[in-house]
Amino acid sequence: MKFSHVYVEKDVLNHSTTEKILNALKRSTVIEIQRYSDLFLRQRQNYVMQKKYPNIILAKKRYDFIYRGSEMCENFGIDEFYHTSNVLNCIYSCDYCYLQGMYPSANIVFFVNLEDFFDEVDKLSCDKRIYLSISYETDLLAFEPLTSFASMWISYATTNENLLMEIRTKCANAAFFESTAIPNNVIFSWSLLPQEVISIYETSTPSLDKRIMAIRKAIEKGVKVRISLEPIMYVDGFEKIYSDFIDKLYEELPLQDIYDFNIGAFRMVKEQAKKVEKLKETSFVFCYDTEVKDGVFTYKNEKYMKEFVYDRLAKHVSKDKLFLK
């Protein structure tokens, strides 16, 4: 990974994780700052240009470490559902992603003080079992060669028996599972869509074939694997493309060994959708029939789309493993 500049908060200049990241980015120009928010949250930045050439900000998280899970997300029947993010923004640039325009900057913030995140999770889970997603706002596994954040979270998970932790990814880093022991309370959740959809909406991500290879390696190593067929995106030839996609998964993956499946159509809070549409005016996301339901922007036929995929998958997988959002 190449980044021309790395901005570092003064408070974390000597943090061990900062030193590791800077050591991997020796050719980057390092600039000391007081607070990441002064740079990251300032108005009238050029988001589109920054997304093409993002820089890194290394910072300290000081409050609001953990959030209640959003109703927009599947909780898999677990009431104590939370999420946390020690990275803001993602290396990928998927057309349908709500992160676009969520912040005024496309630069990437790494909160290096993971020890404080772990302390907060300890407090929250001291007397109850919780489900914690740590990568809804980024792809930790994609950044792993630079940060080791996924490894650090996994190491922490081995110490907390009240934690069920999900790491969602599109990454195809199969080698990670060769070298890292994954405890039973960690679930790796791969977001999968047909290659035809990936080629239109996820142009910077690994191919479907490469993701399948990584999933096979994870299963081989005994990792709990979740497949997230989300967000289902509409395309011309929808029925054939998604039918062929489900057949491909059946042929190339041991579906009986998948922990569970999450199925959900494209949806986004209305206000965020307006921001994304301005940034991606030519995207096919906004070329099909859409509507706003209870403040949520989605396809008019989203119910049909979800049920179509659900029915095809149910031919190969027990329905008690299927979660329809």
PDB file of N, CA, C and O in Angstrom, residues 5-65:
ATOM      1  N   HIS A   5       1.176  10.754   2.229  1.00  0.00           N
ATOM      2  CA  HIS A   5       1.313  11.427   3.517  1.00  0.00           C
ATOM      3  C   HIS A   5       0.650  10.613   4.631  1.00  0.00           C
ATOM      4  O   HIS A   5      -0.380   9.973   4.422  1.00  0.00           O
ATOM      5  N   VAL A   6       1.257  10.684   5.789  1.00  0.00           N
ATOM      6  CA  VAL A   6       0.673  10.113   7.002  1.00  0.00           C
ATOM      7  C   VAL A   6       0.633  11.211   8.055  1.00  0.00           C
ATOM      8  O   VAL A   6       1.665  11.779   8.423  1.00  0.00           O
ATOM      9  N   TYR A   7      -0.577  11.513   8.518  1.00  0.00           N
ATOM     10  CA  TYR A   7      -0.762  12.521   9.563  1.00  0.00           C
ATOM     11  C   TYR A   7      -0.889  11.796  10.898  1.00  0.00           C
ATOM     12  O   TYR A   7      -1.686  10.861  11.029  1.00  0.00           O
ATOM     13  N   VAL A   8      -0.121  12.230  11.892  1.00  0.00           N
ATOM     14  CA  VAL A   8      -0.065  11.510  13.164  1.00  0.00           C
ATOM     15  C   VAL A   8      -0.362  12.460  14.319  1.00  0.00           C
ATOM     16  O   VAL A   8       0.300  13.491  14.480  1.00  0.00           O
ATOM     17  N   GLU A   9      -1.356  12.101  15.120  1.00  0.00           N
ATOM     18  CA  GLU A   9      -1.621  12.883  16.321  1.00  0.00           C
ATOM     19  C   GLU A   9      -0.427  12.825  17.260  1.00  0.00           C
ATOM     20  O   GLU A   9       0.183  11.758  17.449  1.00  0.00           O
ATOM     21  N   LYS A  10      -0.127  13.948  17.875  1.00  0.00           N
ATOM     22  CA  LYS A  10       1.001  14.031  18.789  1.00  0.00           C
ATOM     23  C   LYS A  10       0.910  13.002  19.904  1.00  0.00           C
ATOM     24  O   LYS A  10       1.920  12.408  20.318  1.00  0.00           O
ATOM     25  N   ASP A  11      -0.324  12.737  20.384  1.00  0.00           N
ATOM     26  CA  ASP A  11      -0.513  11.823  21.517  1.00  0.00           C
ATOM     27  C   ASP A  11      -0.159  10.376  21.195  1.00  0.00           C
ATOM     28  O   ASP A  11       0.018   9.568  22.123  1.00  0.00           O
ATOM     29  N   VAL A  12      -0.102  10.012  19.908  1.00  0.00           N
ATOM     30  CA  VAL A  12       0.184   8.611  19.571  1.00  0.00           C
ATOM     31  C   VAL A  12       1.473   8.455  18.776  1.00  0.00           C
ATOM     32  O   VAL A  12       1.745   7.387  18.213  1.00  0.00           O
ATOM     33  N   LEU A  13       2.311   9.499  18.765  1.00  0.00           N
ATOM     34  CA  LEU A  13       3.567   9.425  18.010  1.00  0.00           C
ATOM     35  C   LEU A  13       4.439   8.250  18.453  1.00  0.00           C
ATOM     36  O   LEU A  13       5.094   7.603  17.634  1.00  0.00           O
ATOM     37  N   ASN A  14       4.421   7.965  19.753  1.00  0.00           N
ATOM     38  CA  ASN A  14       5.287   6.916  20.293  1.00  0.00           C
ATOM     39  C   ASN A  14       4.556   5.608  20.572  1.00  0.00           C
ATOM     40  O   ASN A  14       5.118   4.710  21.203  1.00  0.00           O
ATOM     41  N   HIS A  15       3.319   5.516  20.116  1.00  0.00           N
ATOM     42  CA  HIS A  15       2.560   4.281  20.311  1.00  0.00           C
ATOM     43  C   HIS A  15       3.176   3.170  19.459  1.00  0.00           C
ATOM     44  O   HIS A  15       3.608   3.407  18.321  1.00  0.00           O
ATOM     45  N   SER A  16       3.190   1.960  19.982  1.00  0.00           N
ATOM     46  CA  SER A  16       3.837   0.848  19.272  1.00  0.00           C
ATOM     47  C   SER A  16       3.187   0.568  17.918  1.00  0.00           C
ATOM     48  O   SER A  16       3.878   0.235  16.939  1.00  0.00           O
ATOM     49  N   THR A  17       1.873   0.721  17.833  1.00  0.00           N
ATOM     50  CA  THR A  17       1.188   0.486  16.558  1.00  0.00           C
ATOM     51  C   THR A  17       1.522   1.580  15.556  1.00  0.00           C
ATOM     52  O   THR A  17       1.696   1.313  14.356  1.00  0.00           O
ATOM     53  N   THR A  18       1.619   2.811  16.026  1.00  0.00           N
ATOM     54  CA  THR A  18       2.052   3.902  15.150  1.00  0.00           C
ATOM     55  C   THR A  18       3.425   3.604  14.569  1.00  0.00           C
ATOM     56  O   THR A  18       3.662   3.756  13.356  1.00  0.00           O
ATOM     57  N   GLU A  19       4.330   3.181  15.416  1.00  0.00           N
ATOM     58  CA  GLU A  19       5.687   2.880  14.959  1.00  0.00           C
ATOM     59  C   GLU A  19       5.701   1.768  13.929  1.00  0.00           C
ATOM     60  O   GLU A  19       6.443   1.821  12.939  1.00  0.00           O
ATOM     61  N   LYS A  20       4.857   0.765  14.122  1.00  0.00           N
ATOM     62  CA  LYS A  20       4.782  -0.340  13.162  1.00  0.00           C
ATOM     63  C   LYS A  20       4.286   0.155  11.806  1.00  0.00           C
ATOM     64  O   LYS A  20       4.859  -0.190  10.758  1.00  0.00           O
ATOM     65  N   ILE A  21       3.239   0.958  11.809  1.00  0.00           N
ATOM     66  CA  ILE A  21       2.664   1.445  10.558  1.00  0.00           C
ATOM     67  C   ILE A  21       3.641   2.376   9.840  1.00  0.00           C
ATOM     68  O   ILE A  21       3.848   2.264   8.628  1.00  0.00           O
ATOM     69  N   LEU A  22       4.270   3.272  10.593  1.00  0.00           N
ATOM     70  CA  LEU A  22       5.229   4.187   9.975  1.00  0.00           C
ATOM     71  C   LEU A  22       6.434   3.440   9.418  1.00  0.00           C
ATOM     72  O   LEU A  22       6.996   3.834   8.384  1.00  0.00           O
ATOM     73  N   ASN A  23       6.811   2.374  10.071  1.00  0.00           N
ATOM     74  CA  ASN A  23       7.930   1.573   9.583  1.00  0.00           C
ATOM     75  C   ASN A  23       7.601   0.926   8.239  1.00  0.00           C
ATOM     76  O   ASN A  23       8.490   0.719   7.402  1.00  0.00           O
ATOM     77  N   ALA A  24       6.314   0.620   8.041  1.00  0.00           N
ATOM     78  CA  ALA A  24       5.886   0.022   6.773  1.00  0.00           C
ATOM     79  C   ALA A  24       5.679   1.079   5.685  1.00  0.00           C
ATOM     80  O   ALA A  24       5.545   0.734   4.507  1.00  0.00           O
ATOM     81  N   LEU A  25       5.651   2.345   6.083  1.00  0.00           N
ATOM     82  CA  LEU A  25       5.412   3.437   5.131  1.00  0.00           C
ATOM     83  C   LEU A  25       6.573   4.432   5.159  1.00  0.00           C
ATOM     84  O   LEU A  25       6.391   5.644   5.255  1.00  0.00           O
ATOM     85  N   LYS A  26       7.770   3.919   5.026  1.00  0.00           N
ATOM     86  CA  LYS A  26       8.962   4.754   5.168  1.00  0.00           C
ATOM     87  C   LYS A  26       9.073   5.834   4.096  1.00  0.00           C
ATOM     88  O   LYS A  26       9.735   6.856   4.298  1.00  0.00           O
ATOM     89  N   ARG A  27       8.426   5.610   2.954  1.00  0.00           N
ATOM     90  CA  ARG A  27       8.516   6.598   1.875  1.00  0.00           C
ATOM     91  C   ARG A  27       7.452   7.688   1.978  1.00  0.00           C
ATOM     92  O   ARG A  27       7.459   8.634   1.194  1.00  0.00           O
ATOM     93  N   SER A  28       6.540   7.554   2.927  1.00  0.00           N
ATOM     94  CA  SER A  28       5.484   8.550   3.098  1.00  0.00           C
ATOM     95  C   SER A  28       5.998   9.733   3.913  1.00  0.00           C
ATOM     96  O   SER A  28       6.846   9.581   4.800  1.00  0.00           O
ATOM     97  N   THR A  29       5.488  10.893   3.625  1.00  0.00           N
ATOM     98  CA  THR A  29       5.807  12.090   4.403  1.00  0.00           C
ATOM     99  C   THR A  29       4.955  12.103   5.672  1.00  0.00           C
ATOM    100  O   THR A  29       3.730  11.986   5.607  1.00  0.00           O
ATOM    101  N   VAL A  30       5.599  12.219   6.826  1.00  0.00           N
ATOM    102  CA  VAL A  30       4.909  12.176   8.111  1.00  0.00           C
ATOM    103  C   VAL A  30       4.725  13.604   8.631  1.00  0.00           C
ATOM    104  O   VAL A  30       5.681  14.383   8.700  1.00  0.00           O
ATOM    105  N   ILE A  31       3.484  13.930   8.989  1.00  0.00           N
ATOM    106  CA  ILE A  31       3.158  15.268   9.483  1.00  0.00           C
ATOM    107  C   ILE A  31       2.468  15.146  10.839  1.00  0.00           C
ATOM    108  O   ILE A  31       1.463  14.434  10.968  1.00  0.00           O
ATOM    109  N   GLU A  32       2.994  15.819  11.834  1.00  0.00           N
ATOM    110  CA  GLU A  32       2.408  15.783  13.177  1.00  0.00           C
ATOM    111  C   GLU A  32       1.217  16.729  13.255  1.00  0.00           C
ATOM    112  O   GLU A  32       1.261  17.857  12.750  1.00  0.00           O
ATOM    113  N   ILE A  33       0.130  16.268  13.897  1.00  0.00           N
ATOM    114  CA  ILE A  33      -1.065  17.087  14.084  1.00  0.00           C
ATOM    115  C   ILE A  33      -1.522  16.975  15.535  1.00  0.00           C
ATOM    116  O   ILE A  33      -1.082  16.093  16.281  1.00  0.00           O
ATOM    117  N   GLN A  34      -2.419  17.868  15.941  1.00  0.00           N
ATOM    118  CA  GLN A  34      -2.933  17.838  17.314  1.00  0.00           C
ATOM    119  C   GLN A  34      -4.121  16.874  17.432  1.00  0.00           C
ATOM    120  O   GLN A  34      -4.142  16.004  18.293  1.00  0.00           O
ATOM    121  N   ARG A  35      -5.147  17.040  16.562  1.00  0.00           N
ATOM    122  CA  ARG A  35      -6.340  16.210  16.608  1.00  0.00           C
ATOM    123  C   ARG A  35      -6.739  15.825  15.183  1.00  0.00           C
ATOM    124  O   ARG A  35      -6.755  16.678  14.286  1.00  0.00           O
ATOM    125  N   TYR A  36      -7.079  14.576  15.020  1.00  0.00           N
ATOM    126  CA  TYR A  36      -7.450  14.087  13.691  1.00  0.00           C
ATOM    127  C   TYR A  36      -8.669  14.818  13.145  1.00  0.00           C
ATOM    128  O   TYR A  36      -8.792  15.051  11.930  1.00  0.00           O
ATOM    129  N   SER A  37      -9.581  15.218  14.037  1.00  0.00           N
ATOM    130  CA  SER A  37     -10.822  15.853  13.602  1.00  0.00           C
ATOM    131  C   SER A  37     -10.579  17.197  12.915  1.00  0.00           C
ATOM    132  O   SER A  37     -11.353  17.607  12.045  1.00  0.00           O
ATOM    133  N   ASP A  38      -9.503  17.886  13.299  1.00  0.00           N
ATOM    134  CA  ASP A  38      -9.193  19.162  12.664  1.00  0.00           C
ATOM    135  C   ASP A  38      -8.941  18.994  11.173  1.00  0.00           C
ATOM    136  O   ASP A  38      -9.253  19.880  10.370  1.00  0.00           O
ATOM    137  N   LEU A  39      -8.399  17.861  10.810  1.00  0.00           N
ATOM    138  CA  LEU A  39      -8.076  17.560   9.415  1.00  0.00           C
ATOM    139  C   LEU A  39      -9.200  16.777   8.742  1.00  0.00           C
ATOM    140  O   LEU A  39      -9.647  17.118   7.643  1.00  0.00           O
ATOM    141  N   PHE A  40      -9.677  15.765   9.415  1.00  0.00           N
ATOM    142  CA  PHE A  40     -10.617  14.819   8.822  1.00  0.00           C
ATOM    143  C   PHE A  40     -12.005  15.409   8.655  1.00  0.00           C
ATOM    144  O   PHE A  40     -12.698  15.130   7.669  1.00  0.00           O
ATOM    145  N   LEU A  41     -12.438  16.220   9.606  1.00  0.00           N
ATOM    146  CA  LEU A  41     -13.817  16.706   9.615  1.00  0.00           C
ATOM    147  C   LEU A  41     -13.974  18.133   9.094  1.00  0.00           C
ATOM    148  O   LEU A  41     -15.076  18.683   9.149  1.00  0.00           O
ATOM    149  N   ARG A  42     -12.913  18.721   8.601  1.00  0.00           N
ATOM    150  CA  ARG A  42     -13.071  20.079   8.081  1.00  0.00           C
ATOM    151  C   ARG A  42     -13.927  20.050   6.818  1.00  0.00           C
ATOM    152  O   ARG A  42     -13.905  19.080   6.052  1.00  0.00           O
ATOM    153  N   GLN A  43     -14.680  21.113   6.596  1.00  0.00           N
ATOM    154  CA  GLN A  43     -15.632  21.155   5.496  1.00  0.00           C
ATOM    155  C   GLN A  43     -14.957  21.535   4.168  1.00  0.00           C
ATOM    156  O   GLN A  43     -13.813  21.967   4.138  1.00  0.00           O
ATOM    157  N   ARG A  44     -15.728  21.333   3.085  1.00  0.00           N
ATOM    158  CA  ARG A  44     -15.330  21.702   1.728  1.00  0.00           C
ATOM    159  C   ARG A  44     -14.047  21.015   1.273  1.00  0.00           C
ATOM    160  O   ARG A  44     -13.190  21.605   0.620  1.00  0.00           O
ATOM    161  N   GLN A  45     -13.906  19.737   1.618  1.00  0.00           N
ATOM    162  CA  GLN A  45     -12.819  18.935   1.068  1.00  0.00           C
ATOM    163  C   GLN A  45     -13.281  18.296  -0.236  1.00  0.00           C
ATOM    164  O   GLN A  45     -14.479  18.119  -0.473  1.00  0.00           O
ATOM    165  N   ASN A  46     -12.330  17.905  -1.086  1.00  0.00           N
ATOM    166  CA  ASN A  46     -12.653  17.267  -2.359  1.00  0.00           C
ATOM    167  C   ASN A  46     -12.675  15.753  -2.151  1.00  0.00           C
ATOM    168  O   ASN A  46     -11.651  15.081  -2.290  1.00  0.00           O
ATOM    169  N   TYR A  47     -13.864  15.241  -1.814  1.00  0.00           N
ATOM    170  CA  TYR A  47     -13.986  13.819  -1.479  1.00  0.00           C
ATOM    171  C   TYR A  47     -13.580  12.926  -2.654  1.00  0.00           C
ATOM    172  O   TYR A  47     -12.859  11.933  -2.475  1.00  0.00           O
ATOM    173  N   VAL A  48     -14.041  13.259  -3.848  1.00  0.00           N
ATOM    174  CA  VAL A  48     -13.781  12.413  -5.016  1.00  0.00           C
ATOM    175  C   VAL A  48     -12.289  12.321  -5.298  1.00  0.00           C
ATOM    176  O   VAL A  48     -11.755  11.229  -5.551  1.00  0.00           O
ATOM    177  N   MET A  49     -11.584  13.433  -5.248  1.00  0.00           N
ATOM    178  CA  MET A  49     -10.137  13.420  -5.487  1.00  0.00           C
ATOM    179  C   MET A  49      -9.411  12.667  -4.378  1.00  0.00           C
ATOM    180  O   MET A  49      -8.487  11.889  -4.629  1.00  0.00           O
ATOM    181  N   GLN A  50      -9.822  12.882  -3.131  1.00  0.00           N
ATOM    182  CA  GLN A  50      -9.182  12.179  -2.020  1.00  0.00           C
ATOM    183  C   GLN A  50      -9.372  10.674  -2.125  1.00  0.00           C
ATOM    184  O   GLN A  50      -8.492   9.893  -1.749  1.00  0.00           O
ATOM    185  N   LYS A  51     -10.531  10.251  -2.629  1.00  0.00           N
ATOM    186  CA  LYS A  51     -10.791   8.818  -2.755  1.00  0.00           C
ATOM    187  C   LYS A  51      -9.837   8.172  -3.745  1.00  0.00           C
ATOM    188  O   LYS A  51      -9.466   7.004  -3.588  1.00  0.00           O
ATOM    189  N   LYS A  52      -9.422   8.919  -4.752  1.00  0.00           N
ATOM    190  CA  LYS A  52      -8.461   8.394  -5.720  1.00  0.00           C
ATOM    191  C   LYS A  52      -7.061   8.293  -5.113  1.00  0.00           C
ATOM    192  O   LYS A  52      -6.312   7.368  -5.437  1.00  0.00           O
ATOM    193  N   TYR A  53      -6.728   9.253  -4.244  1.00  0.00           N
ATOM    194  CA  TYR A  53      -5.380   9.301  -3.652  1.00  0.00           C
ATOM    195  C   TYR A  53      -5.492   9.562  -2.151  1.00  0.00           C
ATOM    196  O   TYR A  53      -5.119  10.639  -1.666  1.00  0.00           O
ATOM    197  N   PRO A  54      -5.995   8.596  -1.403  1.00  0.00           N
ATOM    198  CA  PRO A  54      -6.196   8.835   0.031  1.00  0.00           C
ATOM    199  C   PRO A  54      -4.886   8.867   0.811  1.00  0.00           C
ATOM    200  O   PRO A  54      -3.887   8.253   0.408  1.00  0.00           O
ATOM    201  N   ASN A  55      -4.906   9.594   1.899  1.00  0.00           N
ATOM    202  CA  ASN A  55      -3.810   9.596   2.852  1.00  0.00           C
ATOM    203  C   ASN A  55      -4.281   8.950   4.151  1.00  0.00           C
ATOM    204  O   ASN A  55      -5.467   8.639   4.313  1.00  0.00           O
ATOM    205  N   ILE A  56      -3.361   8.761   5.063  1.00  0.00           N
ATOM    206  CA  ILE A  56      -3.650   8.084   6.335  1.00  0.00           C
ATOM    207  C   ILE A  56      -3.527   9.070   7.486  1.00  0.00           C
ATOM    208  O   ILE A  56      -2.648   9.937   7.495  1.00  0.00           O
ATOM    209  N   ILE A  57      -4.401   8.892   8.465  1.00  0.00           N
ATOM    210  CA  ILE A  57      -4.334   9.653   9.705  1.00  0.00           C
ATOM    211  C   ILE A  57      -4.267   8.655  10.858  1.00  0.00           C
ATOM    212  O   ILE A  57      -5.136   7.782  10.972  1.00  0.00           O
ATOM    213  N   LEU A  58      -3.266   8.757  11.688  1.00  0.00           N
ATOM    214  CA  LEU A  58      -3.127   7.896  12.862  1.00  0.00           C
ATOM    215  C   LEU A  58      -3.549   8.703  14.083  1.00  0.00           C
ATOM    216  O   LEU A  58      -3.020   9.792  14.332  1.00  0.00           O
ATOM    217  N   ALA A  59      -4.504   8.167  14.822  1.00  0.00           N
ATOM    218  CA  ALA A  59      -5.127   8.964  15.878  1.00  0.00           C
ATOM    219  C   ALA A  59      -5.445   8.116  17.098  1.00  0.00           C
ATOM    220  O   ALA A  59      -5.323   6.876  17.083  1.00  0.00           O
ATOM    221  N   LYS A  60      -5.890   8.812  18.139  1.00  0.00           N
ATOM    222  CA  LYS A  60      -6.334   8.166  19.374  1.00  0.00           C
ATOM    223  C   LYS A  60      -7.842   8.335  19.522  1.00  0.00           C
ATOM    224  O   LYS A  60      -8.362   9.444  19.428  1.00  0.00           O
ATOM    225  N   LYS A  61      -8.542   7.233  19.729  1.00  0.00           N
ATOM    226  CA  LYS A  61      -9.968   7.284  20.014  1.00  0.00           C
ATOM    227  C   LYS A  61     -10.134   7.613  21.495  1.00  0.00           C
ATOM    228  O   LYS A  61      -9.545   6.955  22.363  1.00  0.00           O
ATOM    229  N   ARG A  62     -10.977   8.602  21.782  1.00  0.00           N
ATOM    230  CA  ARG A  62     -11.083   9.088  23.157  1.00  0.00           C
ATOM    231  C   ARG A  62     -12.431   8.811  23.804  1.00  0.00           C
ATOM    232  O   ARG A  62     -12.543   8.861  25.034  1.00  0.00           O
ATOM    233  N   TYR A  63     -13.462   8.533  22.994  1.00  0.00           N
ATOM    234  CA  TYR A  63     -14.794   8.267  23.560  1.00  0.00           C
ATOM    235  C   TYR A  63     -15.639   7.581  22.488  1.00  0.00           C
ATOM    236  O   TYR A  63     -15.229   7.451  21.331  1.00  0.00           O
ATOM    237  N   ASP A  64     -16.831   7.127  22.899  1.00  0.00           N
ATOM    238  CA  ASP A  64     -17.756   6.447  21.988  1.00  0.00           C
ATOM    239  C   ASP A  64     -17.079   5.290  21.254  1.00  0.00           C
ATOM    240  O   ASP A  64     -17.035   5.235  20.021  1.00  0.00           O
ATOM    241  N   PHE A  65     -16.590   4.338  22.008  1.00  0.00           N
ATOM    242  CA  PHE A  65     -15.882   3.204  21.419  1.00  0.00           C
ATOM    243  C   PHE A  65     -16.833   2.171  20.817  1.00  0.00           C
ATOM    244  O   PHE A  65     -16.497   1.515  19.840  1.00  0.00           O
TER     245      PHE A  65
END
